[in-house]
mmCIF file of C-alpha atoms in Angstrom:
data_model
loop_
_atom_site.group_PDB
_atom_site.id
_atom_site.type_symbol
_atom_site.label_atom_id
_atom_site.label_comp_id
_atom_site.label_asym_id
_atom_site.label_seq_id
_atom_site.Cartn_x
_atom_site.Cartn_y
_atom_site.Cartn_z
ATOM 1 C CA MET A 1367 106.818 46.960 85.491
ATOM 2 C CA GLU A 1368 109.774 46.747 83.027
ATOM 3 C CA GLY A 1369 113.028 46.993 84.716
ATOM 4 C CA ARG A 1370 111.772 47.226 88.272
ATOM 5 C CA GLU A 1371 113.877 44.325 89.644
ATOM 6 C CA GLU A 1372 116.632 44.894 87.330
ATOM 7 C CA ALA A 1373 119.459 46.114 88.913
ATOM 8 C CA ILE A 1374 119.610 50.191 89.085
ATOM 9 C CA GLY A 1375 122.884 50.626 87.319
ATOM 10 C CA ARG A 1376 125.738 53.956 87.316
ATOM 11 C CA VAL A 1377 123.835 56.744 89.897
ATOM 12 C CA VAL A 1378 124.254 60.169 88.947
ATOM 13 C CA VAL A 1379 123.088 63.080 91.454
ATOM 14 C CA ILE A 1380 121.938 65.753 89.692
ATOM 15 C CA MET A 1381 122.947 69.779 90.994
ATOM 16 C CA PRO A 1382 122.161 72.977 89.446
ATOM 17 C CA THR A 1383 123.386 75.426 91.235
ATOM 18 C CA TYR A 1384 123.279 79.257 90.919
ATOM 19 C CA ASN A 1385 125.215 81.713 92.731
ATOM 20 C CA GLU A 1386 125.952 78.425 95.425
ATOM 21 C CA ARG A 1387 129.744 78.847 96.032
ATOM 22 C CA ALA A 1388 129.239 79.103 99.861
ATOM 23 C CA ASN A 1389 127.806 75.332 100.245
ATOM 24 C CA VAL A 1390 128.783 73.367 96.630
ATOM 25 C CA GLU A 1391 132.285 72.632 98.239
ATOM 26 C CA SER A 1392 130.601 71.424 101.291
ATOM 27 C CA THR A 1393 127.613 69.417 99.833
ATOM 28 C CA ALA A 1394 129.533 67.502 97.300
ATOM 29 C CA GLY A 1395 131.774 66.565 99.882
ATOM 30 C CA ARG A 1396 128.733 65.191 101.608
ATOM 31 C CA VAL A 1397 127.033 63.032 98.419
ATOM 32 C CA ARG A 1398 130.772 61.784 97.776
ATOM 33 C CA ARG A 1399 130.662 60.045 101.290
ATOM 34 C CA ALA A 1400 127.637 59.039 102.100
ATOM 35 C CA VAL A 1401 127.488 57.375 98.070
ATOM 36 C CA PRO A 1402 130.683 56.659 97.237
ATOM 37 C CA ASP A 1403 130.497 54.745 94.101
ATOM 38 C CA ALA A 1404 128.171 57.334 92.759
ATOM 39 C CA ASP A 1405 129.249 60.188 90.192
ATOM 40 C CA LEU A 1406 128.289 63.950 90.976
ATOM 41 C CA LEU A 1407 127.747 66.476 88.463
ATOM 42 C CA VAL A 1408 127.228 70.241 88.586
ATOM 43 C CA VAL A 1409 125.032 71.556 86.429
ATOM 44 C CA ASP A 1410 125.978 75.739 86.511
ATOM 45 C CA ASP A 1411 124.314 78.590 84.946
ATOM 46 C CA ASN A 1412 127.509 80.622 84.843
ATOM 47 C CA SER A 1413 126.894 82.137 88.347
ATOM 48 C CA PRO A 1414 128.390 85.387 88.870
ATOM 49 C CA ASP A 1415 130.054 84.714 92.002
ATOM 50 C CA GLY A 1416 132.297 81.559 90.758
ATOM 51 C CA THR A 1417 130.267 78.197 91.745
ATOM 52 C CA GLY A 1418 131.408 77.160 87.913
ATOM 53 C CA ASP A 1419 134.715 77.647 88.655
ATOM 54 C CA LEU A 1420 134.969 76.260 92.314
ATOM 55 C CA ALA A 1421 132.788 73.265 90.853
ATOM 56 C CA ASP A 1422 136.163 72.477 88.268
ATOM 57 C CA LYS A 1423 138.426 72.706 91.253
ATOM 58 C CA LEU A 1424 136.472 69.573 92.617
ATOM 59 C CA ALA A 1425 135.936 67.974 89.331
ATOM 60 C CA ALA A 1426 139.814 68.392 88.534
ATOM 61 C CA GLU A 1427 140.368 66.553 91.985
ATOM 62 C CA ASP A 1428 138.104 64.168 92.190
ATOM 63 C CA PRO A 1429 137.512 62.224 89.059
ATOM 64 C CA HIS A 1430 133.239 61.191 90.078
ATOM 65 C CA ILE A 1431 132.411 64.860 90.000
ATOM 66 C CA HIS A 1432 131.779 66.502 86.367
ATOM 67 C CA VAL A 1433 130.597 70.073 85.756
ATOM 68 C CA LEU A 1434 128.157 71.306 83.058
ATOM 69 C CA HIS A 1435 128.463 75.192 82.490
ATOM 70 C CA ARG A 1436 125.379 76.126 80.999
ATOM 71 C CA GLU A 1437 125.140 80.726 78.950
ATOM 72 C CA GLY A 1438 123.330 81.845 81.793
ATOM 73 C CA LYS A 1439 120.650 81.399 84.510
ATOM 74 C CA ALA A 1440 117.265 79.628 82.547
ATOM 75 C CA GLY A 1441 115.381 77.527 84.950
ATOM 76 C CA LEU A 1442 115.286 74.933 87.562
ATOM 77 C CA GLY A 1443 114.020 73.095 84.912
ATOM 78 C CA ALA A 1444 115.961 73.905 81.800
ATOM 79 C CA ALA A 1445 119.268 72.835 84.573
ATOM 80 C CA TYR A 1446 117.362 69.440 85.189
ATOM 81 C CA ILE A 1447 116.866 68.729 81.448
ATOM 82 C CA ALA A 1448 120.393 69.243 80.140
ATOM 83 C CA GLY A 1449 121.339 68.147 83.185
ATOM 84 C CA PHE A 1450 119.406 64.461 81.938
ATOM 85 C CA ARG A 1451 119.882 64.504 78.878
ATOM 86 C CA TRP A 1452 123.781 64.286 79.940
ATOM 87 C CA ALA A 1453 122.997 61.247 81.706
ATOM 88 C CA LEU A 1454 121.388 58.976 79.558
ATOM 89 C CA GLU A 1455 123.981 59.980 76.929
ATOM 90 C CA GLN A 1456 126.498 58.839 78.913
ATOM 91 C CA GLY A 1457 124.983 55.663 80.058
ATOM 92 C CA TYR A 1458 123.414 56.320 83.573
ATOM 93 C CA GLY A 1459 120.800 53.676 85.307
ATOM 94 C CA VAL A 1460 119.269 56.696 87.699
ATOM 95 C CA MET A 1461 119.795 60.537 87.979
ATOM 96 C CA VAL A 1462 119.229 61.874 91.254
ATOM 97 C CA GLU A 1463 117.943 65.664 91.551
ATOM 98 C CA MET A 1464 119.288 67.404 94.477
ATOM 99 C CA ASP A 1465 119.483 70.608 95.518
ATOM 100 C CA ALA A 1466 123.114 72.511 95.939
ATOM 101 C CA ASP A 1467 122.126 74.165 99.567
ATOM 102 C CA GLY A 1468 121.899 71.609 101.985
ATOM 103 C CA SER A 1469 118.485 71.977 102.155
ATOM 104 C CA HIS A 1470 118.342 67.880 100.708
ATOM 105 C CA LEU A 1471 120.821 65.886 103.442
ATOM 106 C CA PRO A 1472 122.957 63.789 101.116
ATOM 107 C CA GLU A 1473 122.991 61.050 103.873
ATOM 108 C CA GLU A 1474 119.706 60.562 102.682
ATOM 109 C CA LEU A 1475 120.399 59.136 99.053
ATOM 110 C CA PRO A 1476 120.927 55.388 100.517
ATOM 111 C CA ARG A 1477 117.243 55.614 101.115
ATOM 112 C CA LEU A 1478 116.154 56.830 97.970
ATOM 113 C CA LEU A 1479 118.226 54.576 96.041
ATOM 114 C CA GLY A 1480 116.888 51.832 97.757
ATOM 115 C CA ALA A 1481 113.525 52.249 97.352
ATOM 116 C CA LEU A 1482 114.372 52.211 93.390
ATOM 117 C CA ALA A 1483 114.377 48.102 94.093
ATOM 118 C CA GLY A 1484 110.352 48.423 93.991
ATOM 119 C CA ALA A 1485 109.873 52.063 91.902
ATOM 120 C CA ASP A 1486 110.230 53.542 88.962
ATOM 121 C CA LEU A 1487 110.210 57.429 90.491
ATOM 122 C CA VAL A 1488 111.392 57.890 94.286
ATOM 123 C CA LEU A 1489 110.134 61.031 96.025
ATOM 124 C CA GLY A 1490 111.811 62.212 99.182
ATOM 125 C CA SER A 1491 108.810 63.100 100.706
ATOM 126 C CA ARG A 1492 108.805 65.985 103.464
ATOM 127 C CA TYR A 1493 104.753 65.279 104.092
ATOM 128 C CA VAL A 1494 104.451 61.328 104.724
ATOM 129 C CA PRO A 1495 105.148 59.902 107.921
ATOM 130 C CA GLY A 1496 108.802 60.395 109.257
ATOM 131 C CA GLY A 1497 109.236 63.517 107.215
ATOM 132 C CA THR A 1498 109.981 66.242 108.379
ATOM 133 C CA VAL A 1499 110.196 70.347 108.125
ATOM 134 C CA VAL A 1500 113.866 71.974 109.484
ATOM 135 C CA ASN A 1501 113.891 75.631 110.062
ATOM 136 C CA TRP A 1502 110.854 77.239 107.943
ATOM 137 C CA PRO A 1503 108.945 79.821 108.842
ATOM 138 C CA LYS A 1504 105.216 78.501 109.474
ATOM 139 C CA SER A 1505 104.335 80.871 106.232
ATOM 140 C CA ARG A 1506 106.320 79.345 103.786
ATOM 141 C CA GLU A 1507 105.414 75.250 105.258
ATOM 142 C CA LEU A 1508 101.474 76.051 104.642
ATOM 143 C CA LEU A 1509 102.057 77.336 101.318
ATOM 144 C CA SER A 1510 104.036 74.217 100.210
ATOM 145 C CA ARG A 1511 101.782 72.032 102.643
ATOM 146 C CA GLY A 1512 98.830 74.124 100.168
ATOM 147 C CA GLY A 1513 100.098 73.360 96.794
ATOM 148 C CA ASN A 1514 100.781 69.856 97.477
ATOM 149 C CA THR A 1515 96.966 69.638 98.164
ATOM 150 C CA TYR A 1516 95.944 71.870 94.916
ATOM 151 C CA ALA A 1517 98.104 69.863 92.829
ATOM 152 C CA ARG A 1518 96.351 66.330 94.525
ATOM 153 C CA LEU A 1519 92.882 68.048 93.455
ATOM 154 C CA MET A 1520 93.469 69.544 90.280
ATOM 155 C CA LEU A 1521 95.463 67.047 89.015
ATOM 156 C CA GLY A 1522 93.807 63.451 90.349
ATOM 157 C CA ILE A 1523 96.778 62.065 91.644
ATOM 158 C CA SER A 1524 97.499 60.825 95.063
ATOM 159 C CA LEU A 1525 101.440 62.093 95.646
ATOM 160 C CA LYS A 1526 101.903 63.990 99.701
ATOM 161 C CA ASP A 1527 104.684 65.895 97.931
ATOM 162 C CA SER A 1528 104.668 66.087 94.357
ATOM 163 C CA THR A 1529 106.636 69.953 94.580
ATOM 164 C CA GLY A 1530 109.682 68.567 96.010
ATOM 165 C CA GLY A 1531 113.272 68.328 94.653
ATOM 166 C CA TYR A 1532 114.915 65.502 96.472
ATOM 167 C CA ARG A 1533 113.839 62.156 93.878
ATOM 168 C CA ALA A 1534 115.768 59.714 91.974
ATOM 169 C CA TYR A 1535 114.888 58.234 88.032
ATOM 170 C CA ARG A 1536 115.762 55.566 86.802
ATOM 171 C CA ALA A 1537 116.814 56.182 83.137
ATOM 172 C CA SER A 1538 114.178 54.224 81.902
ATOM 173 C CA THR A 1539 111.788 56.216 83.952
ATOM 174 C CA LEU A 1540 112.806 59.581 81.847
ATOM 175 C CA ARG A 1541 112.634 58.449 78.358
ATOM 176 C CA LYS A 1542 109.406 57.039 78.540
ATOM 177 C CA ILE A 1543 107.904 60.301 80.434
ATOM 178 C CA GLY A 1544 108.480 62.997 77.124
ATOM 179 C CA LEU A 1545 111.667 65.629 78.227
ATOM 180 C CA ASP A 1546 111.136 67.391 74.850
ATOM 181 C CA GLU A 1547 107.664 68.563 75.660
ATOM 182 C CA VAL A 1548 108.449 69.595 79.327
ATOM 183 C CA GLU A 1549 108.353 73.072 79.033
ATOM 184 C CA SER A 1550 107.865 74.207 83.237
ATOM 185 C CA GLN A 1551 110.139 75.561 85.380
ATOM 186 C CA GLY A 1552 111.063 75.557 89.068
ATOM 187 C CA TYR A 1553 108.588 73.615 91.211
ATOM 188 C CA CYS A 1554 105.865 73.308 89.108
ATOM 189 C CA PHE A 1555 109.185 71.660 87.023
ATOM 190 C CA GLN A 1556 108.717 68.655 90.145
ATOM 191 C CA VAL A 1557 105.382 68.804 89.621
ATOM 192 C CA ASP A 1558 105.344 67.523 85.552
ATOM 193 C CA LEU A 1559 107.511 65.405 85.833
ATOM 194 C CA ALA A 1560 105.526 63.451 88.531
ATOM 195 C CA MET A 1561 103.030 63.928 87.090
ATOM 196 C CA ARG A 1562 103.343 62.483 83.889
ATOM 197 C CA ALA A 1563 105.548 59.287 85.430
ATOM 198 C CA VAL A 1564 101.901 58.845 87.361
ATOM 199 C CA GLN A 1565 100.169 58.873 83.424
ATOM 200 C CA ALA A 1566 102.424 56.712 82.453
ATOM 201 C CA GLY A 1567 101.737 53.962 84.257
ATOM 202 C CA LEU A 1568 104.710 53.800 86.581
ATOM 203 C CA ARG A 1569 105.140 53.194 89.836
ATOM 204 C CA VAL A 1570 105.989 56.136 91.768
ATOM 205 C CA THR A 1571 106.913 56.135 95.588
ATOM 206 C CA GLU A 1572 107.460 58.330 98.023
ATOM 207 C CA VAL A 1573 109.777 58.072 101.175
ATOM 208 C CA PRO A 1574 110.091 60.323 104.130
ATOM 209 C CA ILE A 1575 113.162 62.360 104.249
ATOM 210 C CA THR A 1576 114.028 65.404 106.269
ATOM 211 C CA PHE A 1577 114.406 68.939 104.671
ATOM 212 C CA VAL A 1578 116.521 71.327 106.300
ATOM 213 C CA GLU A 1579 116.152 75.514 105.217
ATOM 214 C CA ARG A 1580 119.615 76.318 104.090
ATOM 215 C CA VAL A 1581 121.932 78.434 106.207
ATOM 216 C CA HIS A 1582 124.444 79.912 103.903
ATOM 217 C CA GLY A 1583 122.898 82.142 100.477
ATOM 218 C CA THR A 1584 119.374 83.153 99.460
ATOM 219 C CA SER A 1585 116.834 81.062 98.366
ATOM 220 C CA LYS A 1586 115.122 80.989 95.004
ATOM 221 C CA MET A 1587 111.509 81.000 95.592
ATOM 222 C CA SER A 1588 110.319 84.093 93.486
ATOM 223 C CA ARG A 1589 106.058 85.056 93.574
ATOM 224 C CA ALA A 1590 106.771 84.471 89.280
ATOM 225 C CA VAL A 1591 108.010 80.796 90.814
ATOM 226 C CA VAL A 1592 104.669 80.355 92.203
ATOM 227 C CA ALA A 1593 103.075 82.012 89.979
ATOM 228 C CA GLU A 1594 103.990 80.078 87.165
ATOM 229 C CA ALA A 1595 103.698 76.788 89.633
ATOM 230 C CA LEU A 1596 99.708 77.852 90.209
ATOM 231 C CA TRP A 1597 99.026 78.561 86.040
ATOM 232 C CA ARG A 1598 99.940 75.681 85.152
ATOM 233 C CA VAL A 1599 98.620 73.132 87.374
ATOM 234 C CA THR A 1600 95.397 75.516 86.761
ATOM 235 C CA VAL A 1601 95.856 74.760 83.196
ATOM 236 C CA TRP A 1602 96.604 70.785 83.533
ATOM 237 C CA GLY A 1603 93.393 70.090 86.002
ATOM 238 C CA LEU A 1604 91.396 72.230 83.064
ATOM 239 C CA THR A 1605 92.112 70.536 80.331
ATOM 240 C CA GLY A 1606 91.803 67.396 81.654
ATOM 241 C CA ARG A 1607 95.809 66.761 81.525
ATOM 242 C CA GLY A 1608 96.464 65.966 84.701
ATOM 243 C CA ARG A 1609 93.480 63.312 85.057
ATOM 244 C CA GLY A 1610 95.138 60.882 82.688
ATOM 245 C CA SER A 1611 95.748 57.968 85.187
ATOM 246 C CA ARG A 1612 94.090 57.889 88.690
ATOM 247 C CA ARG A 1613 96.939 55.148 89.308
ATOM 248 C CA PRO A 1614 97.370 55.544 93.034
ATOM 249 C CA ALA A 1615 100.913 55.996 94.322
ATOM 250 C CA GLN A 1616 103.156 53.331 96.432
ATOM 251 C CA ARG A 1617 104.856 54.318 99.231
ATOM 252 C CA GLY A 1618 108.542 52.591 99.551
ATOM 253 C CA PRO A 1619 109.469 49.860 102.189
ATOM 254 C CA ALA A 1620 110.629 52.636 104.648
ATOM 255 C CA ALA A 1621 108.180 55.131 103.715
ATOM 256 C CA GLU A 1622 106.431 54.023 107.779
ATOM 257 C CA ASP A 1623 110.321 54.286 109.699
ATOM 258 C CA PRO A 1624 111.205 57.709 110.275
ATOM 259 C CA PRO A 1625 115.153 58.842 109.503
ATOM 260 C CA ARG A 1626 117.424 57.232 111.258
ATOM 261 C CA ASP A 1627 121.101 58.082 111.636
ATOM 262 C CA VAL A 1628 120.834 61.767 110.117
ATOM 263 C CA PRO A 1629 123.318 64.205 111.944
ATOM 264 C CA GLU A 1630 122.262 67.737 112.614
ATOM 265 C CA HIS A 1631 122.322 69.898 110.459
ATOM 266 C CA GLY A 1632 123.422 73.956 110.266
#
């Protein structure tokens, strides 16, 4: 695949925020320690709790931290697309999606980036061997696993965790999958982009991660988010959009190994 064996280039970790003042400073510090050469972009949707102001303070103290302010809360997908476009304009070679609430362990960033040596898109997966979920109620995990199973059946893709939001894209991947056509939000946004990568014939690799339920703040999961995902995946499956490619996903070299050297969180 074009670019697969090339150096990955400059890396930016994109972190959307909305009312994450209690988490953003700690998570930013952990990102900077885990991948000192990478940059961090905080995409804040005009958080009323002052998250954007705190992010500005962090950026003023560290040239590797940048802040993109948006006018209001417009959904996770829109925030990521704004971040992707900013990063593509700035010439980054890799864009990483990561939550600001501590659920995604920054200490696992080197694993995701390392797997890009043999992939165009790397998914941090809770549901491949070595992946795990910490402090979720069983009902939430069953909903997540069920959603991923439904996506596999309806869309004809073999990904174990297409709804997860901890992932690394090559810039070339984002250019090929048609960001201008993406309208999905929430967790459906993650399924949409993973499906587009598979349909484009790109190599999608899943590596295990440890997902930890947030300690501070409130989850952005809602009935509306779940309903949108169910509706869009159903429409894609019934209209055949999700079956443009049956190419199986590949696992990265670390996929069989459980996470190591990851500190306890929270």
